mmCIF file of C-alpha atoms in Angstrom:
data_model
loop_
_atom_site.group_PDB
_atom_site.id
_atom_site.type_symbol
_atom_site.label_atom_id
_atom_site.label_comp_id
_atom_site.label_asym_id
_atom_site.label_seq_id
_atom_site.Cartn_x
_atom_site.Cartn_y
_atom_site.Cartn_z
ATOM 1 C CA MET E 27 114.821 -68.092 22.508
ATOM 2 C CA ILE E 28 113.354 -65.755 25.084
ATOM 3 C CA SER E 29 115.805 -63.033 25.960
ATOM 4 C CA SER E 30 116.240 -60.913 29.156
ATOM 5 C CA LYS E 31 114.899 -58.035 27.399
ATOM 6 C CA GLU E 32 111.404 -59.731 26.909
ATOM 7 C CA VAL E 33 111.714 -60.834 30.713
ATOM 8 C CA ALA E 34 112.331 -57.173 31.563
ATOM 9 C CA LYS E 35 109.594 -55.727 29.615
ATOM 10 C CA LEU E 36 107.019 -58.121 31.137
ATOM 11 C CA ALA E 37 108.217 -57.492 34.700
ATOM 12 C CA GLY E 38 108.240 -53.703 33.871
ATOM 13 C CA VAL E 39 111.918 -53.545 35.024
ATOM 14 C CA SER E 40 115.253 -52.642 33.450
ATOM 15 C CA GLN E 41 117.534 -55.425 31.900
ATOM 16 C CA ALA E 42 120.196 -54.309 34.414
ATOM 17 C CA THR E 43 117.599 -55.072 37.169
ATOM 18 C CA VAL E 44 116.920 -58.682 35.539
ATOM 19 C CA SER E 45 120.747 -59.173 35.522
ATOM 20 C CA ARG E 46 120.930 -58.268 39.220
ATOM 21 C CA VAL E 47 118.210 -60.677 40.269
ATOM 22 C CA LEU E 48 119.842 -63.444 38.274
ATOM 23 C CA ASN E 49 123.157 -62.500 39.744
ATOM 24 C CA GLY E 50 121.592 -62.786 43.319
ATOM 25 C CA ALA E 51 122.306 -59.238 44.370
ATOM 26 C CA GLN E 52 121.036 -58.154 47.544
ATOM 27 C CA ASN E 53 120.243 -54.640 46.681
ATOM 28 C CA VAL E 54 117.060 -55.669 44.806
ATOM 29 C CA ARG E 55 113.681 -55.089 46.533
ATOM 30 C CA LYS E 56 111.618 -58.207 47.179
ATOM 31 C CA GLU E 57 108.646 -57.015 45.267
ATOM 32 C CA THR E 58 110.852 -56.171 42.192
ATOM 33 C CA LYS E 59 112.526 -59.749 42.526
ATOM 34 C CA GLU E 60 108.951 -61.552 42.646
ATOM 35 C CA LYS E 61 108.006 -59.609 39.572
ATOM 36 C CA VAL E 62 111.051 -60.810 37.728
ATOM 37 C CA GLU E 63 110.988 -64.320 38.964
ATOM 38 C CA LYS E 64 107.103 -64.245 38.063
ATOM 39 C CA ALA E 65 108.145 -63.210 34.499
ATOM 40 C CA ILE E 66 110.880 -65.871 34.263
ATOM 41 C CA ALA E 67 108.325 -68.516 34.918
ATOM 42 C CA GLU E 68 105.836 -67.157 32.635
ATOM 43 C CA LEU E 69 108.063 -66.763 29.659
ATOM 44 C CA HIS E 70 110.170 -70.240 30.592
ATOM 45 C CA TYR E 71 113.336 -68.177 30.458
ATOM 46 C CA ARG E 72 116.324 -70.131 31.180
ATOM 47 C CA PRO E 73 118.404 -67.966 33.293
ATOM 48 C CA ASN E 74 121.466 -70.396 33.312
ATOM 49 C CA MET E 75 122.565 -69.145 29.980
ATOM 50 C CA ILE E 76 123.574 -65.812 31.530
ATOM 51 C CA ALA E 77 123.317 -65.788 35.361
ATOM 52 C CA ARG E 78 124.958 -68.934 35.926
ATOM 53 C CA SER E 79 128.222 -67.649 34.068
ATOM 54 C CA LEU E 80 128.202 -64.765 36.610
ATOM 55 C CA VAL E 81 128.837 -67.028 39.543
ATOM 56 C CA MET E 82 130.468 -70.142 38.047
ATOM 57 C CA GLN E 83 134.016 -70.752 36.863
ATOM 58 C CA LYS E 84 135.242 -68.284 34.223
ATOM 59 C CA THR E 85 137.146 -69.211 31.150
ATOM 60 C CA LYS E 86 140.651 -67.548 30.172
ATOM 61 C CA THR E 87 138.792 -65.813 27.490
ATOM 62 C CA ILE E 88 138.282 -62.150 26.869
ATOM 63 C CA ALA E 89 135.474 -60.826 24.667
ATOM 64 C CA LEU E 90 136.338 -57.831 22.589
ATOM 65 C CA ILE E 91 133.325 -55.949 21.000
ATOM 66 C CA SER E 92 134.549 -54.076 18.071
ATOM 67 C CA GLY E 93 133.715 -51.405 15.440
ATOM 68 C CA ASP E 94 133.980 -52.546 11.794
ATOM 69 C CA LEU E 95 137.440 -53.892 10.812
ATOM 70 C CA GLU E 96 137.111 -51.974 7.337
ATOM 71 C CA ASN E 97 138.206 -48.901 9.655
ATOM 72 C CA ALA E 98 141.880 -49.546 9.898
ATOM 73 C CA PHE E 99 141.975 -48.126 13.468
ATOM 74 C CA TYR E 100 139.833 -51.233 14.663
ATOM 75 C CA SER E 101 141.738 -53.893 12.815
ATOM 76 C CA GLU E 102 145.253 -52.356 14.190
ATOM 77 C CA ILE E 103 143.918 -52.161 17.774
ATOM 78 C CA THR E 104 142.270 -55.457 17.538
ATOM 79 C CA THR E 105 145.599 -56.942 16.435
ATOM 80 C CA ALA E 106 147.250 -55.457 19.582
ATOM 81 C CA ILE E 107 144.610 -56.575 21.907
ATOM 82 C CA ILE E 108 144.693 -60.179 20.528
ATOM 83 C CA ASN E 109 148.566 -60.343 20.454
ATOM 84 C CA LEU E 110 149.037 -59.300 24.155
ATOM 85 C CA ALA E 111 146.059 -61.100 25.548
ATOM 86 C CA THR E 112 147.579 -64.347 23.937
ATOM 87 C CA LYS E 113 150.890 -63.693 25.432
ATOM 88 C CA LYS E 114 149.194 -63.377 28.831
ATOM 89 C CA GLY E 115 147.428 -66.704 28.419
ATOM 90 C CA TYR E 116 143.972 -65.388 27.497
ATOM 91 C CA ASN E 117 141.889 -66.263 24.396
ATOM 92 C CA THR E 118 139.996 -63.295 22.547
ATOM 93 C CA MET E 119 136.562 -63.671 21.046
ATOM 94 C CA VAL E 120 135.802 -60.847 18.816
ATOM 95 C CA TYR E 121 132.300 -59.486 18.321
ATOM 96 C CA PHE E 122 131.020 -56.491 16.044
ATOM 97 C CA ASP E 123 128.545 -54.141 17.299
ATOM 98 C CA ASN E 124 127.328 -53.034 13.866
ATOM 99 C CA GLN E 125 124.707 -55.951 13.929
ATOM 100 C CA PRO E 126 121.169 -55.253 14.864
ATOM 101 C CA ASN E 127 120.894 -58.105 17.511
ATOM 102 C CA ARG E 128 123.217 -56.194 19.740
ATOM 103 C CA GLU E 129 121.389 -57.378 23.037
ATOM 104 C CA GLU E 130 121.926 -60.997 21.878
ATOM 105 C CA ILE E 131 125.807 -60.445 21.384
ATOM 106 C CA TYR E 132 125.846 -59.128 25.095
ATOM 107 C CA GLU E 133 123.956 -62.247 26.345
ATOM 108 C CA HIS E 134 126.017 -64.538 24.282
ATOM 109 C CA ILE E 135 129.269 -62.938 25.687
ATOM 110 C CA VAL E 136 128.385 -63.677 29.338
ATOM 111 C CA SER E 137 126.925 -67.192 28.563
ATOM 112 C CA ASN E 138 130.142 -68.009 27.255
ATOM 113 C CA HIS E 139 131.721 -67.705 30.878
ATOM 114 C CA VAL E 140 134.070 -64.748 29.517
ATOM 115 C CA ALA E 141 136.667 -63.694 32.106
ATOM 116 C CA GLY E 142 136.318 -59.762 31.064
ATOM 117 C CA ILE E 143 135.005 -57.587 28.291
ATOM 118 C CA ILE E 144 136.691 -54.944 26.295
ATOM 119 C CA GLN E 145 134.313 -52.565 24.531
ATOM 120 C CA SER E 146 135.984 -50.497 21.638
ATOM 121 C CA SER E 147 133.133 -48.779 20.112
ATOM 122 C CA ILE E 148 130.467 -47.539 22.572
ATOM 123 C CA ASN E 149 128.098 -44.620 22.422
ATOM 124 C CA LEU E 150 127.705 -42.004 24.955
ATOM 125 C CA ASP E 151 124.248 -43.197 25.605
ATOM 126 C CA GLU E 152 124.648 -46.906 24.804
ATOM 127 C CA PRO E 153 121.507 -48.565 26.508
ATOM 128 C CA MET E 154 123.301 -51.608 27.099
ATOM 129 C CA TYR E 155 126.096 -50.039 29.276
ATOM 130 C CA ASP E 156 124.362 -50.906 32.511
ATOM 131 C CA PHE E 157 124.137 -54.469 31.445
ATOM 132 C CA PHE E 158 127.803 -55.106 31.187
ATOM 133 C CA SER E 159 128.734 -52.686 33.952
ATOM 134 C CA GLU E 160 126.410 -54.330 36.622
ATOM 135 C CA SER E 161 126.755 -57.888 35.455
ATOM 136 C CA GLY E 162 129.822 -58.709 37.625
ATOM 137 C CA THR E 163 132.033 -59.322 34.679
ATOM 138 C CA PRO E 164 135.162 -56.959 34.541
ATOM 139 C CA TYR E 165 135.353 -54.719 31.684
ATOM 140 C CA ILE E 166 137.058 -51.833 30.108
ATOM 141 C CA GLN E 167 136.077 -49.324 27.467
ATOM 142 C CA ILE E 168 138.857 -48.386 24.849
ATOM 143 C CA ASN E 169 138.908 -45.425 22.421
ATOM 144 C CA ARG E 170 135.439 -44.394 23.513
ATOM 145 C CA LYS E 171 133.687 -44.053 26.787
ATOM 146 C CA HIS E 172 129.924 -44.045 28.138
ATOM 147 C CA LYS E 173 128.652 -40.758 29.727
ATOM 148 C CA ASN E 174 128.660 -42.610 32.814
ATOM 149 C CA ALA E 175 132.548 -43.209 32.597
ATOM 150 C CA GLY E 176 133.492 -46.220 34.279
ATOM 151 C CA ASN E 177 136.724 -47.926 33.221
ATOM 152 C CA TYR E 178 138.342 -46.860 30.240
ATOM 153 C CA VAL E 179 141.496 -45.984 28.152
ATOM 154 C CA ILE E 180 141.025 -43.335 25.608
ATOM 155 C CA LEU E 181 143.009 -40.482 23.835
ATOM 156 C CA ASN E 182 142.758 -36.997 25.109
ATOM 157 C CA ASN E 183 140.510 -36.012 22.293
ATOM 158 C CA VAL E 184 139.894 -32.429 23.292
ATOM 159 C CA LYS E 185 143.607 -31.615 22.946
ATOM 160 C CA ALA E 186 143.721 -33.886 19.711
ATOM 161 C CA GLY E 187 141.106 -31.582 18.102
ATOM 162 C CA GLN E 188 143.050 -28.496 19.409
ATOM 163 C CA LEU E 189 146.269 -29.912 17.845
ATOM 164 C CA ALA E 190 144.686 -30.334 14.567
ATOM 165 C CA MET E 191 142.907 -27.189 14.283
ATOM 166 C CA ASP E 192 146.020 -25.043 15.567
ATOM 167 C CA HIS E 193 148.108 -26.659 12.744
ATOM 168 C CA LEU E 194 145.698 -25.277 10.199
ATOM 169 C CA LEU E 195 145.358 -22.026 11.702
ATOM 170 C CA GLN E 196 149.246 -21.621 12.250
ATOM 171 C CA LEU E 197 149.532 -22.357 8.431
ATOM 172 C CA GLY E 198 147.393 -19.321 7.734
ATOM 173 C CA HIS E 199 144.056 -21.152 6.794
ATOM 174 C CA GLU E 200 140.688 -19.051 7.060
ATOM 175 C CA HIS E 201 138.282 -21.449 5.443
ATOM 176 C CA ILE E 202 138.674 -24.509 7.042
ATOM 177 C CA GLY E 203 136.171 -27.540 6.642
ATOM 178 C CA ILE E 204 135.240 -30.022 9.303
ATOM 179 C CA ILE E 205 133.952 -33.537 8.490
ATOM 180 C CA MET E 206 133.019 -34.972 12.077
ATOM 181 C CA GLY E 207 131.338 -38.175 12.982
ATOM 182 C CA PRO E 208 128.117 -38.471 15.250
ATOM 183 C CA THR E 209 128.150 -36.337 18.386
ATOM 184 C CA ASN E 210 126.735 -39.243 20.467
ATOM 185 C CA VAL E 211 130.392 -40.874 20.024
ATOM 186 C CA SER E 212 132.544 -39.267 22.841
ATOM 187 C CA THR E 213 135.854 -39.480 20.336
ATOM 188 C CA PHE E 214 133.947 -37.260 17.944
ATOM 189 C CA LEU E 215 132.235 -34.841 20.515
ATOM 190 C CA ASP E 216 135.433 -34.125 22.375
ATOM 191 C CA ARG E 217 137.429 -33.573 18.973
ATOM 192 C CA GLN E 218 134.883 -31.310 17.768
ATOM 193 C CA GLU E 219 135.105 -29.392 21.112
ATOM 194 C CA GLY E 220 138.768 -29.178 20.830
ATOM 195 C CA CYS E 221 138.630 -27.661 17.228
ATOM 196 C CA PHE E 222 136.013 -25.168 18.433
ATOM 197 C CA GLN E 223 138.269 -24.225 21.471
ATOM 198 C CA ALA E 224 141.134 -23.698 19.141
ATOM 199 C CA LEU E 225 139.223 -21.262 17.028
ATOM 200 C CA GLN E 226 137.993 -19.420 19.968
ATOM 201 C CA ASP E 227 141.497 -18.944 21.505
ATOM 202 C CA LYS E 228 142.192 -17.079 18.085
ATOM 203 C CA GLY E 229 139.073 -15.122 18.229
ATOM 204 C CA LYS E 230 137.271 -16.807 15.380
ATOM 205 C CA GLU E 231 134.101 -18.695 15.045
ATOM 206 C CA MET E 232 133.056 -21.814 13.192
ATOM 207 C CA ASP E 233 131.374 -21.159 9.702
ATOM 208 C CA GLN E 234 128.540 -23.483 10.045
ATOM 209 C CA ARG E 235 128.452 -24.232 6.604
ATOM 210 C CA PHE E 236 131.679 -25.713 6.616
ATOM 211 C CA LEU E 237 130.729 -28.244 9.454
ATOM 212 C CA LYS E 238 129.525 -31.577 8.191
ATOM 213 C CA ILE E 239 128.383 -34.130 10.570
ATOM 214 C CA VAL E 240 128.217 -37.713 9.019
ATOM 215 C CA ASP E 241 127.491 -41.372 9.863
ATOM 216 C CA THR E 242 131.077 -42.424 8.978
ATOM 217 C CA THR E 243 129.992 -44.522 5.906
ATOM 218 C CA THR E 244 131.846 -43.918 2.941
ATOM 219 C CA LYS E 245 128.800 -42.552 0.928
ATOM 220 C CA ASP E 246 128.105 -39.962 3.687
ATOM 221 C CA ILE E 247 131.702 -38.708 3.853
ATOM 222 C CA GLU E 248 131.833 -38.569 0.086
ATOM 223 C CA MET E 249 128.737 -36.458 0.013
ATOM 224 C CA ALA E 250 130.022 -34.091 2.812
ATOM 225 C CA MET E 251 133.196 -33.684 0.865
ATOM 226 C CA TYR E 252 131.189 -32.898 -2.460
ATOM 227 C CA ASP E 253 129.265 -30.389 -0.241
ATOM 228 C CA LEU E 254 132.210 -28.552 0.973
ATOM 229 C CA LEU E 255 133.797 -28.090 -2.462
ATOM 230 C CA SER E 256 130.459 -26.793 -3.855
ATOM 231 C CA ILE E 257 130.768 -23.693 -1.351
ATOM 232 C CA GLN E 258 132.305 -20.686 -2.569
ATOM 233 C CA PRO E 259 134.858 -20.064 -1.758
ATOM 234 C CA HIS E 260 135.445 -23.422 -0.936
ATOM 235 C CA PRO E 261 137.671 -24.349 2.169
ATOM 236 C CA THR E 262 141.350 -24.369 1.645
ATOM 237 C CA ALA E 263 141.814 -27.070 4.476
ATOM 238 C CA VAL E 264 139.667 -29.780 5.459
ATOM 239 C CA LEU E 265 139.783 -31.519 8.854
ATOM 240 C CA CYS E 266 138.256 -35.053 9.011
ATOM 241 C CA ALA E 267 137.493 -36.964 12.525
ATOM 242 C CA THR E 268 139.501 -39.935 11.722
ATOM 243 C CA ASP E 269 142.285 -40.902 9.142
ATOM 244 C CA GLN E 270 139.970 -43.505 7.357
ATOM 245 C CA MET E 271 137.331 -40.538 6.704
ATOM 246 C CA ALA E 272 140.452 -38.477 5.486
ATOM 247 C CA LEU E 273 141.432 -41.096 2.922
ATOM 248 C CA THR E 274 137.682 -41.029 1.597
ATOM 249 C CA ALA E 275 137.750 -37.327 1.529
ATOM 250 C CA MET E 276 141.057 -37.622 -0.319
ATOM 251 C CA ASP E 277 139.654 -39.680 -2.864
ATOM 252 C CA VAL E 278 136.926 -37.125 -3.824
ATOM 253 C CA ILE E 279 139.345 -34.091 -3.792
ATOM 254 C CA LEU E 280 141.631 -35.980 -6.342
ATOM 255 C CA LYS E 281 138.833 -37.105 -8.367
ATOM 256 C CA MET E 282 137.413 -33.418 -8.700
ATOM 257 C CA GLY E 283 140.853 -32.273 -10.070
ATOM 258 C CA LYS E 284 142.068 -30.797 -7.034
ATOM 259 C CA ARG E 285 145.598 -30.909 -5.719
ATOM 260 C CA ILE E 286 146.611 -31.925 -2.068
ATOM 261 C CA PRO E 287 147.964 -29.783 -0.371
ATOM 262 C CA GLU E 288 148.235 -27.080 -3.000
ATOM 263 C CA ASP E 289 144.725 -26.470 -3.599
ATOM 264 C CA ILE E 290 143.295 -28.290 -0.356
ATOM 265 C CA SER E 291 145.205 -29.166 2.785
ATOM 266 C CA LEU E 292 143.809 -32.377 4.475
ATOM 267 C CA ILE E 293 144.343 -33.640 8.137
ATOM 268 C CA GLY E 294 143.018 -36.502 9.886
ATOM 269 C CA PHE E 295 143.325 -38.310 13.154
ATOM 270 C CA ASP E 296 144.888 -41.628 14.648
ATOM 271 C CA ASP E 297 147.890 -41.972 12.614
ATOM 272 C CA ILE E 298 146.863 -45.449 11.374
ATOM 273 C CA THR E 299 149.696 -47.353 9.259
ATOM 274 C CA LEU E 300 148.517 -46.543 6.033
ATOM 275 C CA SER E 301 148.584 -42.599 6.720
ATOM 276 C CA SER E 302 152.562 -42.810 6.573
ATOM 277 C CA HIS E 303 152.595 -44.884 3.408
ATOM 278 C CA HIS E 304 154.976 -43.027 0.867
ATOM 279 C CA ALA E 305 152.323 -42.575 -1.752
ATOM 280 C CA ILE E 306 149.795 -40.826 0.839
ATOM 281 C CA GLN E 307 151.692 -39.126 3.517
ATOM 282 C CA LEU E 308 148.762 -37.750 5.480
ATOM 283 C CA THR E 309 149.171 -35.406 8.352
ATOM 284 C CA SER E 310 147.639 -36.878 11.327
ATOM 285 C CA VAL E 311 146.943 -36.244 14.982
ATOM 286 C CA ALA E 312 148.642 -39.306 16.141
ATOM 287 C CA HIS E 313 148.860 -41.645 19.175
ATOM 288 C CA ASN E 314 150.340 -45.218 19.830
ATOM 289 C CA ILE E 315 147.439 -47.439 18.793
ATOM 290 C CA GLN E 316 149.317 -50.455 19.769
ATOM 291 C CA GLN E 317 149.888 -48.779 23.108
ATOM 292 C CA MET E 318 146.325 -48.079 23.780
ATOM 293 C CA GLY E 319 145.173 -51.699 22.985
ATOM 294 C CA GLU E 320 148.143 -53.193 25.450
ATOM 295 C CA ILE E 321 147.160 -50.836 28.129
ATOM 296 C CA ALA E 322 143.649 -51.921 28.085
ATOM 297 C CA VAL E 323 144.258 -55.665 28.172
ATOM 298 C CA ASN E 324 146.815 -55.191 30.986
ATOM 299 C CA SER E 325 144.131 -53.212 33.141
ATOM 300 C CA LEU E 326 141.458 -55.554 32.437
ATOM 301 C CA ILE E 327 143.686 -58.717 33.325
ATOM 302 C CA HIS E 328 144.606 -56.738 36.626
ATOM 303 C CA ILE E 329 140.814 -56.655 37.391
ATOM 304 C CA ILE E 330 140.225 -60.139 36.452
ATOM 305 C CA GLU E 331 142.975 -61.489 38.618
ATOM 306 C CA GLY E 332 142.172 -59.194 41.637
ATOM 307 C CA ASN E 333 145.205 -57.027 41.347
ATOM 308 C CA ILE E 334 143.002 -53.797 41.214
ATOM 309 C CA GLU E 335 139.710 -53.345 43.295
ATOM 310 C CA ARG E 336 136.558 -53.233 41.103
ATOM 311 C CA GLU E 337 135.413 -50.296 42.742
ATOM 312 C CA ASN E 338 138.778 -48.329 41.731
ATOM 313 C CA TYR E 339 138.001 -47.310 38.219
ATOM 314 C CA GLN E 340 140.830 -47.417 35.710
ATOM 315 C CA GLN E 341 140.376 -44.136 33.720
ATOM 316 C CA ILE E 342 143.512 -43.374 31.514
ATOM 317 C CA LYS E 343 143.841 -40.561 29.070
ATOM 318 C CA LEU E 344 146.838 -40.927 26.612
ATOM 319 C CA GLU E 345 148.228 -37.799 24.934
ATOM 320 C CA PRO E 346 148.387 -37.096 21.243
ATOM 321 C CA HIS E 347 150.931 -35.384 19.216
ATOM 322 C CA LEU E 348 151.081 -33.970 15.662
ATOM 323 C CA ALA E 349 152.567 -36.171 12.719
ATOM 324 C CA VAL E 350 153.025 -33.404 9.919
ATOM 325 C CA ARG E 351 153.321 -34.959 6.541
ATOM 326 C CA LYS E 352 152.871 -33.775 2.878
ATOM 327 C CA THR E 353 148.984 -33.222 3.046
ATOM 328 C CA THR E 354 149.031 -29.682 4.622
ATOM 329 C CA CYS E 355 150.864 -26.262 3.627
ATOM 330 C CA SER E 356 149.853 -22.720 3.800
ATOM 331 C CA PRO E 357 147.258 -21.640 1.458
ATOM 332 C CA LYS E 358 148.077 -20.173 -1.940
ATOM 333 C CA SER E 359 147.866 -16.448 -1.812
#
């Protein structure tokens, strides 16, 4: 099946431009439109799979583009989104962005006449952002945001990073390890910035040996934790960018015969349900995951139903708080 990407390549334009031509946008130059139409004809592309859905009736269906449900954060927020959408009379189709054919996923979404899109795992430089932001289909980003902003519901992640680092500094930790996710993700970039700001406010600098940027896979997180434990002196506290990452780090620490928090304090972010389990009791920078999902659904439905002008961006930041449990304490003297 020919994709809009192939049309764009042959015509020498962006996918967003192809989308605008298919959608009948008026702000496309005549010569550009002709190039796109010529490419469509040469490739025998069937624009009705995407373009017709942009101008015809919409189903009462929301498309959710989610990260991997092995991360409990995504499973919890997906549940909140589906539950509220159902109460509001909308079905939810869930797609996962960890597949190689992401462009086909986006095309499939709009070809299914969805009423709106929730994107929960976008990168700062996501190349498909223009496709859904200019397609005419209402959308909102949740948890993360693109560098061009748009509609979003996120946590104040800079403040979250400050809260986590301040907590460890106030306990008296001097050697603090950080296991952070990729910096092309707004969540991780902002949490890292908050950590650095907290250090700077105390007149301290980050020891780069203690900073590990990982791809969030279990293997990469484990390697980062082993690396931190090999440093002498090793960190007396480790800050992980998510609770899910902290649970992996916790496993490594215990495997190495270390005690938490007596030997190493551990803190995460998101306060997933498992973090408060009596056997785990992970200190975490918390926020209401269900509330985030519900705000995103309500905001998107307001846009879909015309209660909010599409030109008026919905940009919402939720405030974090610290949930202190049993994985952090002052370092041994």
